Coordinates of C-alpha atoms in Angstrom, one line a residue:
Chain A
X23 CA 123.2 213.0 114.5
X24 CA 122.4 209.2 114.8
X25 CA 119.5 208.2 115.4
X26 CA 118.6 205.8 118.7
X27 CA 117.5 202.4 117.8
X28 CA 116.1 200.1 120.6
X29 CA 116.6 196.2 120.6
X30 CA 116.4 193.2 122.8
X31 CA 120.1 192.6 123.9
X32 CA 122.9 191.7 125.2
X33 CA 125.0 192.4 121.9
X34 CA 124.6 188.6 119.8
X35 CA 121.1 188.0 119.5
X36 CA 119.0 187.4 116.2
X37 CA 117.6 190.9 117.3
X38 CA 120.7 193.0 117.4
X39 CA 121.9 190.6 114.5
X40 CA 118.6 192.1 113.0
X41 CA 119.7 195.9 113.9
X42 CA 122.7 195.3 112.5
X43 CA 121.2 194.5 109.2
X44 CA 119.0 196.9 109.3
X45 CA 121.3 199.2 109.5
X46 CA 123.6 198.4 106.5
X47 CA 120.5 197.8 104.6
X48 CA 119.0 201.4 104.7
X49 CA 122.5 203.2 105.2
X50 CA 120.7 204.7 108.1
X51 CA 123.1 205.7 110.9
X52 CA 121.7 204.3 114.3
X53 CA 123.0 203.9 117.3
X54 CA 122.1 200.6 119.1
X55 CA 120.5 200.9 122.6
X56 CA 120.2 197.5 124.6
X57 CA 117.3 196.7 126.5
X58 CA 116.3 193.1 129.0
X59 CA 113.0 192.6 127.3
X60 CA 110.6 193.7 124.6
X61 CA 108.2 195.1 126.6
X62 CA 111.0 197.8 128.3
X63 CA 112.0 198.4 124.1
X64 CA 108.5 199.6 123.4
X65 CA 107.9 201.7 126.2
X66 CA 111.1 203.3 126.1
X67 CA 109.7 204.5 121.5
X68 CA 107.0 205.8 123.5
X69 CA 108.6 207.4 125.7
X70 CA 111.0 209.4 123.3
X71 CA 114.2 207.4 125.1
X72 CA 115.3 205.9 121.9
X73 CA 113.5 207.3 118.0
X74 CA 112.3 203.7 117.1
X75 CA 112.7 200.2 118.2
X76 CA 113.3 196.8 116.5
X77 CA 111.2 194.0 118.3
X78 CA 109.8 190.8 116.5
X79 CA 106.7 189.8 115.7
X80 CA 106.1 186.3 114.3
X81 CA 108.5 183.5 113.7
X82 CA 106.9 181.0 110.9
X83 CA 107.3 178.3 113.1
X84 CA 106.7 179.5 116.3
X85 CA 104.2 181.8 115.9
X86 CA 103.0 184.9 117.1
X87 CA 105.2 187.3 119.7
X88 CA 102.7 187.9 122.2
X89 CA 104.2 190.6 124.1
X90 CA 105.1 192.4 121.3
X91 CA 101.2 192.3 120.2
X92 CA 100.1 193.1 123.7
X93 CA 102.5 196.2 124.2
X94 CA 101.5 197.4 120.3
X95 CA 97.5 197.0 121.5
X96 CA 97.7 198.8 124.6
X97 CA 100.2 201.9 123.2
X98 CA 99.3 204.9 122.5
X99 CA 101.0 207.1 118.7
X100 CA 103.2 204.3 118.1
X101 CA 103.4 203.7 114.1
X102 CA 105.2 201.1 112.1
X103 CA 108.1 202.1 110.0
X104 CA 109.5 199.2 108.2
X105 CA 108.8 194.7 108.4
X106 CA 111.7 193.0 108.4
X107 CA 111.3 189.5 106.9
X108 CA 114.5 187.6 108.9
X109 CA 115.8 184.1 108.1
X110 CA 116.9 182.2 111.1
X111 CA 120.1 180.1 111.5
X112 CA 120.7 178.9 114.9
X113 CA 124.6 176.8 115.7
X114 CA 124.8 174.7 118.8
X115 CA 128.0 176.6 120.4
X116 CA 130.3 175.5 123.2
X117 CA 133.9 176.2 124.4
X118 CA 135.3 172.9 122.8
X119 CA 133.5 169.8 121.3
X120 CA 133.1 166.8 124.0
X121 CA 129.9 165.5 125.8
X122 CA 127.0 167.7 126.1
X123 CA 125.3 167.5 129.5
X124 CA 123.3 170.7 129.2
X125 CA 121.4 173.3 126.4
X126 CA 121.1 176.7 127.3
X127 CA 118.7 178.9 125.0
X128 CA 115.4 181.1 124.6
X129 CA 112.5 179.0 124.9
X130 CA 111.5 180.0 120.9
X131 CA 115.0 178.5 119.2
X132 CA 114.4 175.5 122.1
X133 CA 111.1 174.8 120.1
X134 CA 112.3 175.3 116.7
X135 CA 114.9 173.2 117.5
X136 CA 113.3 170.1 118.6
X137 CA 113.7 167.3 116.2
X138 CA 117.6 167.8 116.3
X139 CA 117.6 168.3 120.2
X140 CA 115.5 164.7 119.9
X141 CA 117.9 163.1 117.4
X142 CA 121.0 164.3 119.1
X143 CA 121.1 165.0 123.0
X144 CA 117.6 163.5 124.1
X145 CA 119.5 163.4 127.1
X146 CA 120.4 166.6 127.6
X147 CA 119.3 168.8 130.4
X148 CA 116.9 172.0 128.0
X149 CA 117.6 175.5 130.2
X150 CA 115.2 178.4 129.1
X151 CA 117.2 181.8 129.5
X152 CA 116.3 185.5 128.8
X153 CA 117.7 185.5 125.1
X154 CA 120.0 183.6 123.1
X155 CA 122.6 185.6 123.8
X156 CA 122.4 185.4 127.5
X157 CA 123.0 181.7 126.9
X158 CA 125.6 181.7 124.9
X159 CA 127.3 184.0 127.5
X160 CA 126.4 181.4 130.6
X161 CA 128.5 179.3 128.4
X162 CA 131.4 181.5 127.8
X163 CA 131.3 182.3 131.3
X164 CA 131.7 178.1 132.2
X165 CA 134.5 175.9 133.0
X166 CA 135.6 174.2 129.1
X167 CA 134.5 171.0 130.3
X168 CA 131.5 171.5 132.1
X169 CA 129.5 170.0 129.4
X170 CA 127.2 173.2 129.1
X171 CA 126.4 174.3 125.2
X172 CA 124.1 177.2 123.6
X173 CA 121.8 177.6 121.1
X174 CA 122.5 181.1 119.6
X175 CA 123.5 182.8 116.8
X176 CA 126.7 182.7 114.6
X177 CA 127.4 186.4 116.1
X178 CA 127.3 185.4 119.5
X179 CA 129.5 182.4 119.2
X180 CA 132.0 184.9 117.3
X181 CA 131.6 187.8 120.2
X182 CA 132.6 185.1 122.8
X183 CA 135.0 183.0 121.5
X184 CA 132.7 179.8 120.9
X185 CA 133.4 176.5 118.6
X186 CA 130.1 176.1 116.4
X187 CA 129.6 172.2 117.3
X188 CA 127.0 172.2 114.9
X189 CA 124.9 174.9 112.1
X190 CA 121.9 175.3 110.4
X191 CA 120.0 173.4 113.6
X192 CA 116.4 174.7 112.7
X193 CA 113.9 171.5 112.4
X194 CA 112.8 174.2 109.2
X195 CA 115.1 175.7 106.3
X196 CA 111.4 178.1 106.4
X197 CA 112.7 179.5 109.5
X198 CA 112.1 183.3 109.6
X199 CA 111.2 186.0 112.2
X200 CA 109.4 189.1 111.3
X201 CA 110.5 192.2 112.7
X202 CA 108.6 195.4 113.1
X203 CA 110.5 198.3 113.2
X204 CA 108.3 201.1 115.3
X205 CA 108.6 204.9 116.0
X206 CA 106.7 207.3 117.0
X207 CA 105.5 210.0 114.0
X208 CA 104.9 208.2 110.7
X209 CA 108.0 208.4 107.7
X210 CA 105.7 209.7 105.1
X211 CA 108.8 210.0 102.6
X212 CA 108.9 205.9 102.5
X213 CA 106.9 203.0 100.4
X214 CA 103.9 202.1 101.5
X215 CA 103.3 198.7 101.1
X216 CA 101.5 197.0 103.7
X217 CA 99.4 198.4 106.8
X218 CA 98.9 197.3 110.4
X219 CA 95.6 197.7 112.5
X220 CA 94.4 197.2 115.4
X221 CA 90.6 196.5 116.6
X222 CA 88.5 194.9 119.0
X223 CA 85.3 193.7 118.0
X224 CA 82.2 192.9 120.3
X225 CA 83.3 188.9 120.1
X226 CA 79.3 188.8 122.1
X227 CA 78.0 189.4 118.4
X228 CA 77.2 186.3 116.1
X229 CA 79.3 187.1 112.8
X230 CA 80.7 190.0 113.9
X231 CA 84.2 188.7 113.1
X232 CA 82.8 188.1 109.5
X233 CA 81.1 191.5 109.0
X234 CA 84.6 193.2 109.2
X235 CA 86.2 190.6 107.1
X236 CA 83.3 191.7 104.6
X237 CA 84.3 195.3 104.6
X238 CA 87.9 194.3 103.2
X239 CA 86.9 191.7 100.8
X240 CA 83.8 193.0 99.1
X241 CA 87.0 196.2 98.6
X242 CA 89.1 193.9 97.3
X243 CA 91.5 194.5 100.2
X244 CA 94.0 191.3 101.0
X245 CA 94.9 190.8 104.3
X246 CA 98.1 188.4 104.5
X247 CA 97.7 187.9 108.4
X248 CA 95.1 187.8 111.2
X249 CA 96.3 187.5 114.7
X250 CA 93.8 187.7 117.8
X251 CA 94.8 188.1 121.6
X252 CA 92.8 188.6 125.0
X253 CA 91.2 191.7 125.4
X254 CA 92.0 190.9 129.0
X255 CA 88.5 192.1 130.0
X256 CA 86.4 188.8 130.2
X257 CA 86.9 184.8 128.1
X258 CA 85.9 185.5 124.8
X259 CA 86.8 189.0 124.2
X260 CA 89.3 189.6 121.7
X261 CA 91.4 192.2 120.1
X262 CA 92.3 191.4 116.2
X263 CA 95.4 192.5 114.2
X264 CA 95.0 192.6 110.7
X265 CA 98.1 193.0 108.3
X266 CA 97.0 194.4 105.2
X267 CA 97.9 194.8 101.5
X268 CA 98.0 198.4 101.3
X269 CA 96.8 200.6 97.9
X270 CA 96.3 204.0 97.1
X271 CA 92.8 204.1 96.6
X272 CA 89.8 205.3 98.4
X273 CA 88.4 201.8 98.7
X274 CA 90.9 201.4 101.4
X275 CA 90.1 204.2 103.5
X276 CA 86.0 203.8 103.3
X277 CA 86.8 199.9 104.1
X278 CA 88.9 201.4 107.5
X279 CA 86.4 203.7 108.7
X280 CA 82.8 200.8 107.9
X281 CA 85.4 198.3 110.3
X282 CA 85.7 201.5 112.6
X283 CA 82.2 201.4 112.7
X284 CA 81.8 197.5 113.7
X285 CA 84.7 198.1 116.3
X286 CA 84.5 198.7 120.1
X287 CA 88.2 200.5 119.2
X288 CA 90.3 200.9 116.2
X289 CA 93.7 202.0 115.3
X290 CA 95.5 202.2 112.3
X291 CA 99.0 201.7 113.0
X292 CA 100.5 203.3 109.2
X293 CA 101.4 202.1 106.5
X294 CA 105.4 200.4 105.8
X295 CA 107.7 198.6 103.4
X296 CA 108.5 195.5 104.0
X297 CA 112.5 194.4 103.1
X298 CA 113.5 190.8 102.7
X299 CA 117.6 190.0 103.2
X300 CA 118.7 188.4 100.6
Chain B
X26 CA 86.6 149.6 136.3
X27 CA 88.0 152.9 136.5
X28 CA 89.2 155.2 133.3
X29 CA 92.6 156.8 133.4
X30 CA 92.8 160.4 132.8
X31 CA 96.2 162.0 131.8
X32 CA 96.9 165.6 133.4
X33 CA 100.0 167.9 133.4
X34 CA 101.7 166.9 137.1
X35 CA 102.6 167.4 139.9
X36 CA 99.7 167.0 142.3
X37 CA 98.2 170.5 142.7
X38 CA 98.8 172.2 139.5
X39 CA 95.8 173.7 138.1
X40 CA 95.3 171.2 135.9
X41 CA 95.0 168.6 138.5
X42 CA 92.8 170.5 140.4
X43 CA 89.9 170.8 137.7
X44 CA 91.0 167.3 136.9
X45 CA 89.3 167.0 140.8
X46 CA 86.3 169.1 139.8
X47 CA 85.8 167.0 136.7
X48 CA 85.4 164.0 138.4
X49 CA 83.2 165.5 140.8
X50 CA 81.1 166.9 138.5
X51 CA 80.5 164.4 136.3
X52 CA 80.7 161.5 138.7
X53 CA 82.9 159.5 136.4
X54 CA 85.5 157.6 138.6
X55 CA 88.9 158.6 137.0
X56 CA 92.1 157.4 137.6
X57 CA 94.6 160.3 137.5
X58 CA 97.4 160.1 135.5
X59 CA 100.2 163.2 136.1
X60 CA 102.5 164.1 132.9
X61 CA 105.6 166.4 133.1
X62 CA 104.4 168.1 130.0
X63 CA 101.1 168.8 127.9
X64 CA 102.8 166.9 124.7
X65 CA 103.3 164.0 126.6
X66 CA 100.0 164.1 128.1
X67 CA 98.0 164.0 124.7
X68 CA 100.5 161.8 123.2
X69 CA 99.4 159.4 126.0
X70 CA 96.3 159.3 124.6
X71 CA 96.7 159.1 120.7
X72 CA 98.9 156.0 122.2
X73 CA 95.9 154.3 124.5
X74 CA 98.4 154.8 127.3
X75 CA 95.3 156.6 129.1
X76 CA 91.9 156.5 128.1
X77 CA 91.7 160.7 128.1
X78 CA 93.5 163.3 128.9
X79 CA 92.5 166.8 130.7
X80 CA 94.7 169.7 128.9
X81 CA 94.1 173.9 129.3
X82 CA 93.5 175.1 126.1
X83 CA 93.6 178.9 126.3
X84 CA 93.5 181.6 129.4
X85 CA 91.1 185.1 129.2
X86 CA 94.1 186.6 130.1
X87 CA 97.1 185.3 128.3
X88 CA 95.6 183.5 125.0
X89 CA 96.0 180.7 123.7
X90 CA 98.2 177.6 124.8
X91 CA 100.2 176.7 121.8
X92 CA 101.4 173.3 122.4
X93 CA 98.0 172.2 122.7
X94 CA 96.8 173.7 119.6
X95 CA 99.9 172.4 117.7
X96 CA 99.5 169.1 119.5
X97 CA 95.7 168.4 118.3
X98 CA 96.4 169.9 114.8
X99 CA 98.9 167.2 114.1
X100 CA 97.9 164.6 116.3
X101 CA 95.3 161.7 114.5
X102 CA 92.4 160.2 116.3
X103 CA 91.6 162.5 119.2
X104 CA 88.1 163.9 119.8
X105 CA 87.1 166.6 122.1
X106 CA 84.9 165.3 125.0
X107 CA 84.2 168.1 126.9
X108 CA 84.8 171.7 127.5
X109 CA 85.7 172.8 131.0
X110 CA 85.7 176.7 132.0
X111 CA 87.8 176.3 134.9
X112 CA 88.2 180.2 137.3
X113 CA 91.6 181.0 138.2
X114 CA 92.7 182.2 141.7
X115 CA 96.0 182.4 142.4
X116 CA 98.2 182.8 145.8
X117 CA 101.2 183.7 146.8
X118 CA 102.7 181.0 149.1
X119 CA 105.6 180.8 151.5
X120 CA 107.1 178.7 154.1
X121 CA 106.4 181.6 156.7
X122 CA 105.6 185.8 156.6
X123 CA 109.2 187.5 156.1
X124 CA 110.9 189.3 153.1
X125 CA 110.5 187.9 149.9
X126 CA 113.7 187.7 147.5
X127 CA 112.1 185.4 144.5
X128 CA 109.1 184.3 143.5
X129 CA 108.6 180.8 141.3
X130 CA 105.7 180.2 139.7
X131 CA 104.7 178.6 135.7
X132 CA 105.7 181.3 132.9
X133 CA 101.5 181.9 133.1
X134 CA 100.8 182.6 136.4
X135 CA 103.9 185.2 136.4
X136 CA 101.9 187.4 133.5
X137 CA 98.8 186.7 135.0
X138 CA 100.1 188.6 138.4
X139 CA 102.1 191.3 136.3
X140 CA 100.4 194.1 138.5
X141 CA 100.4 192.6 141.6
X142 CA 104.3 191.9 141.5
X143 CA 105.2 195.2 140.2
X144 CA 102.5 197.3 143.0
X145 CA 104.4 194.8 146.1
X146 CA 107.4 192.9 144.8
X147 CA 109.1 194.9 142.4
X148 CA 112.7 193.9 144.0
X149 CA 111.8 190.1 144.0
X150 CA 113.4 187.9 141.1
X151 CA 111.1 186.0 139.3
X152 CA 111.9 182.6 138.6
X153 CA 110.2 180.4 135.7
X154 CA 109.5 176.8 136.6
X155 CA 107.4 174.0 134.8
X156 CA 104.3 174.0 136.7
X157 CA 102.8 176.1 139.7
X158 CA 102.7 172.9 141.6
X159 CA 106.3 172.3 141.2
X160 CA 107.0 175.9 142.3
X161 CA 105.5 175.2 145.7
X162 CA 107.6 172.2 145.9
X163 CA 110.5 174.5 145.3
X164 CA 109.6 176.6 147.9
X165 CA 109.0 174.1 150.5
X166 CA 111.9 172.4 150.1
X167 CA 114.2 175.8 150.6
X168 CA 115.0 176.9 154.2
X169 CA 112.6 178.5 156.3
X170 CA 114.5 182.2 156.1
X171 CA 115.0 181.4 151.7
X172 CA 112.6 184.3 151.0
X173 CA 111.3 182.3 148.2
X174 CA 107.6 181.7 147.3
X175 CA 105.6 180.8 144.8
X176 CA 103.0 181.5 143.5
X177 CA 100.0 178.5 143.3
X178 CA 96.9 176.8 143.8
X179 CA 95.5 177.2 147.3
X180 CA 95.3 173.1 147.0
X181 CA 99.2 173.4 146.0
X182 CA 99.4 175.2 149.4
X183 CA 97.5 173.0 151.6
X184 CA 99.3 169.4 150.3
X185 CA 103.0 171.2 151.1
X186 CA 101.7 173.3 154.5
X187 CA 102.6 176.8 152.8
X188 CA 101.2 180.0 153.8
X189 CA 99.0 182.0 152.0
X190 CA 100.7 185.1 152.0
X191 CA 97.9 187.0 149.5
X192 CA 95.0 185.5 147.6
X193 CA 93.7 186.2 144.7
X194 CA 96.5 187.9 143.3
X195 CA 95.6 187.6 139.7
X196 CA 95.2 191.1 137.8
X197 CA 91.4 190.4 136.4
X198 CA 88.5 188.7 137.9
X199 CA 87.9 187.6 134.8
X200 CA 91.1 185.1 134.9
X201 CA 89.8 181.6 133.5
X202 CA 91.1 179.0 131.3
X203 CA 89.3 176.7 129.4
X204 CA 90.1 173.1 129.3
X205 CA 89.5 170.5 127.0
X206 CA 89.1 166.4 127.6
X207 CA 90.4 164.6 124.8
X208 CA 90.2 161.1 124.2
X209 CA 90.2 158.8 121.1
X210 CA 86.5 157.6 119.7
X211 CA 83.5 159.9 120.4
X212 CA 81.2 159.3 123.3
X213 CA 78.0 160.1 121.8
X214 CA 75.7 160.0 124.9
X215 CA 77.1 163.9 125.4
X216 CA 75.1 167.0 125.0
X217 CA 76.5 168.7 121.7
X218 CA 76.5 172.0 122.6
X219 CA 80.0 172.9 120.3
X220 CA 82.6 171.4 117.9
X221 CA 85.9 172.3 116.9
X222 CA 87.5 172.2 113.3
X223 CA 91.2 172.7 112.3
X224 CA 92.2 173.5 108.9
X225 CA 94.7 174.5 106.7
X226 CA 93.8 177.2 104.6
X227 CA 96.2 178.2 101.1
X228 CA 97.0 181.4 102.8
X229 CA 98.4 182.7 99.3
X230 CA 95.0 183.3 98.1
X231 CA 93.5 186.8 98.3
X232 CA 90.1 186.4 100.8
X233 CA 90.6 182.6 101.6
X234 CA 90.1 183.1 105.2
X235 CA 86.3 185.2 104.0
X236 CA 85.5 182.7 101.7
X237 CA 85.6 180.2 104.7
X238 CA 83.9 182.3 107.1
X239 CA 81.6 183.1 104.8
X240 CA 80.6 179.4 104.6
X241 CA 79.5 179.8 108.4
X242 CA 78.1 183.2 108.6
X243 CA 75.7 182.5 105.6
X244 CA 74.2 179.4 107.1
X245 CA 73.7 181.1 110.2
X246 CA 76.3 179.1 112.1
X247 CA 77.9 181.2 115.2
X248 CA 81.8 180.7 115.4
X249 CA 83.0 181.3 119.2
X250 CA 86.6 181.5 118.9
X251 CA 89.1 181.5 115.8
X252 CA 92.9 181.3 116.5
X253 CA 95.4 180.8 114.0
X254 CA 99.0 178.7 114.1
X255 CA 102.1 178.5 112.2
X256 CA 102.0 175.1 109.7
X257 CA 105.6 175.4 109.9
X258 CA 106.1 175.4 106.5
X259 CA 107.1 178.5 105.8
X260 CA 106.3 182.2 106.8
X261 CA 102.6 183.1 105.8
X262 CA 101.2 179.6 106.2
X263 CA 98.7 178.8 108.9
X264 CA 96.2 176.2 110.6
X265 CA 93.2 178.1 111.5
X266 CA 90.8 176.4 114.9
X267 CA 87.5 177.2 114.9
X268 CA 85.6 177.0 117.8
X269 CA 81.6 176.6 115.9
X270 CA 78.3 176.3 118.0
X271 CA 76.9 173.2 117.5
X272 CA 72.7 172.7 115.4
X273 CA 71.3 169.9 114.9
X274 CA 71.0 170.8 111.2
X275 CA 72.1 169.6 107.9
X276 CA 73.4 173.3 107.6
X277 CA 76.4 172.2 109.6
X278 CA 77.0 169.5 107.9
X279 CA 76.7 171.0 104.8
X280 CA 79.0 174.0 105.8
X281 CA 81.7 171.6 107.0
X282 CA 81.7 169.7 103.9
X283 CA 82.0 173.5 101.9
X284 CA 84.8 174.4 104.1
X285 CA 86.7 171.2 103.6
X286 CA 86.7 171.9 100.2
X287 CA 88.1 175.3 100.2
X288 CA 91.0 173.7 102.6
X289 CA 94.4 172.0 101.8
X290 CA 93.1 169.7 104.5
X291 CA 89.9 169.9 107.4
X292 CA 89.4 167.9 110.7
X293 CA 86.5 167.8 112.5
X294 CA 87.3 167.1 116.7
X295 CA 83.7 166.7 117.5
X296 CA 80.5 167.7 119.4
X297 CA 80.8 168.2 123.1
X298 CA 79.1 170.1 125.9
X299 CA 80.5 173.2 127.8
X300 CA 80.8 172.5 132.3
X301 CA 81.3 176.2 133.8
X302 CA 82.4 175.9 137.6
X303 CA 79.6 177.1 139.8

């Protein structure tokens, strides 16, 4: 039986485009389900609607997604399966070429877009919509000459019948969205290459950030990414993620539970592979 | 002769109302200056279009605010003045008491309420505009019987005749966001009480983020805030702000100058003092 897959929808978007590789990648059979934002895509893997989800995380130019950190904080037995490192190409698509009186797109590809938006339409009208996809469908759904035009993904144009006006629009060729996928139970049968945890330290301590870094560098233990977002409870609280260089040794686990130690809360969200599409 | 002071616009934004405290407060006679955008408004003063500029630089509940962190990292010139912690209190305005269909308010103030919309107005679309202040304009320009309100400043409220239809509508009492004045050379008649410094670190190196900390921590100098940013170079490659408590002791300096070498590049914003509404 396939398995259910959550994703940010409708069908087009660098997400589902995502899924979609995903799937061929692993030979897994899933079976898409299409949710209105990340937030719903989480709670439904928690839930037990869908078996995992596919949400990003970080786009190199962009930075962090912050409701995908918040929702992964404030879950409870959700565990990361795989990272998906995803390189970006976004195409300016309308119904025909002519003048272009309005931009419809997510605000992310908006702002990875700027310097060509600048160079090319700094008159254009920006419109911030749900996803890409959604925008590329406005369009679609648009007289041909209304002068309305979409940033969005190759698949999208293709789903809906658009003319690419122009590709490869990133300001950055280094334009690439990490993906988690996330489940419930952990898939002990697959490589463990990196980790993902969770903490908040008492940010009321001098050096308290520091004395947790200490615990993974006196191990030897390289963390490739430190995020931080509001604990919500007061300014200058904070909850940390740190990505992780996993290894099979016992320097790992006494370095988790001395940072459990120095933590208000901790959570180890497992251990995953990371694929790259080549 | 009065100093301008650039602010994200329109009249009754929240920006424009600690702009209002500020001046109060500090009894400097400013100018105000409203900008359509926070890129603008700093760009105004790298430009000597205004002589500073008044710009939210995180919120206790919703993090940081990335354009101005990617603004100051790769702006040259600007120095931090002063640090404003400004409280947040939110309402939910209308033309009149009656059914409410959508709700317009700045992508922040929509989080911020997450809990109050869902609890009374789960049925209501909400609508994502450029500013509070521009919300309530939105609303008080629909009909009487729209159902539309937004959700603003109480001054937003009084300049357009709205009605408060709640107050205080924000999910935590802890909702504040912390400003920044930035302006070009330093005024060095301020109390240093902090400083801010932005670096790149070479993120490929195992423990380059410690080994930087560690520069602090072992001179006994208290870091208040670290957040991170994309260099937009590729994935994996950041621009670390430290927020550092500020001793008059050649530790700091000496600290700094450690740190700078460790770092593909270091800028110091400056000394300034911290204003907490009473």
């Amino acid at each position: 039986m396939a398995m259910s897959l959550g994703v940010l929808g409708p069908a087009g978007t660098h997400s589902e485009a995502a899924a979609a590789y995903l799937k061929r990648q692993t030979g897994e059979d899933y079976k898409l389900v299409l949710f209105a934002d990340i937030f719903d895509c989480l709670q439904a893997v928690e839930n037990g609607e869908v078996d995992s989800a596919l949400v990003p995380v970080e786009n190199s130019l962009e930075g962090a997604i912050n409701i995908t950190l918040d929702t992964l904080a404030r879950s409870e037995g959700l565990t990361v399966w795989r990272e998906l490192i995803w390189p970006v190409h976004n195409q300016l698509l309308a119904r025909r070429r002519g003048e272009i009186k309005r931009i419809y797109s997510h605000a992310q590809p908006i702002s990875q877009c700027r310097d060509f938006l600048l160079q090319h339409y700094p008159q254009a009208e920006l419109i911030k919509v749900a996803s890409t996809a959604r925008a590329a469908e406005i369009v679609a759904e648009a007289p041909a000459d209304s002068g309305s035009a979409a940033i969005a993904t190759a698949r999208a144009g293709e789903l809906l019948g658009l003319v690419p006006i122009a590709t490869e629009i990133q300001d950055s060729a280094a334009n690439c969205t990490r993906f988690f996928q996330v489940g419930r139970q952990a898939l002990s049968f697959l490589p463990k290459e990196k980790l993902l945890v969770i903490c908040q330290i008492d940010g009321q301590k001098a050096g308290a950030l520091f004395e947790v870094l200490k615990e993974f560098a006196q191990r030897g233990i390289n963390m490739t990414r430190i995020e931080s977002r509001p604990a919500r409870t007061e300014l200058g609280a904070y909850i940390f993620f740190f990505d992780l260089e996993y290894s099979d040794s016992p320097q790992l686990e006494e370095a988790l539970s001395a940072v459990e130690k120095k933590s208000i809360w901790l959570r180890n969200l497992g251990t995953f592979p990371v694929l790259t599409v080549n």
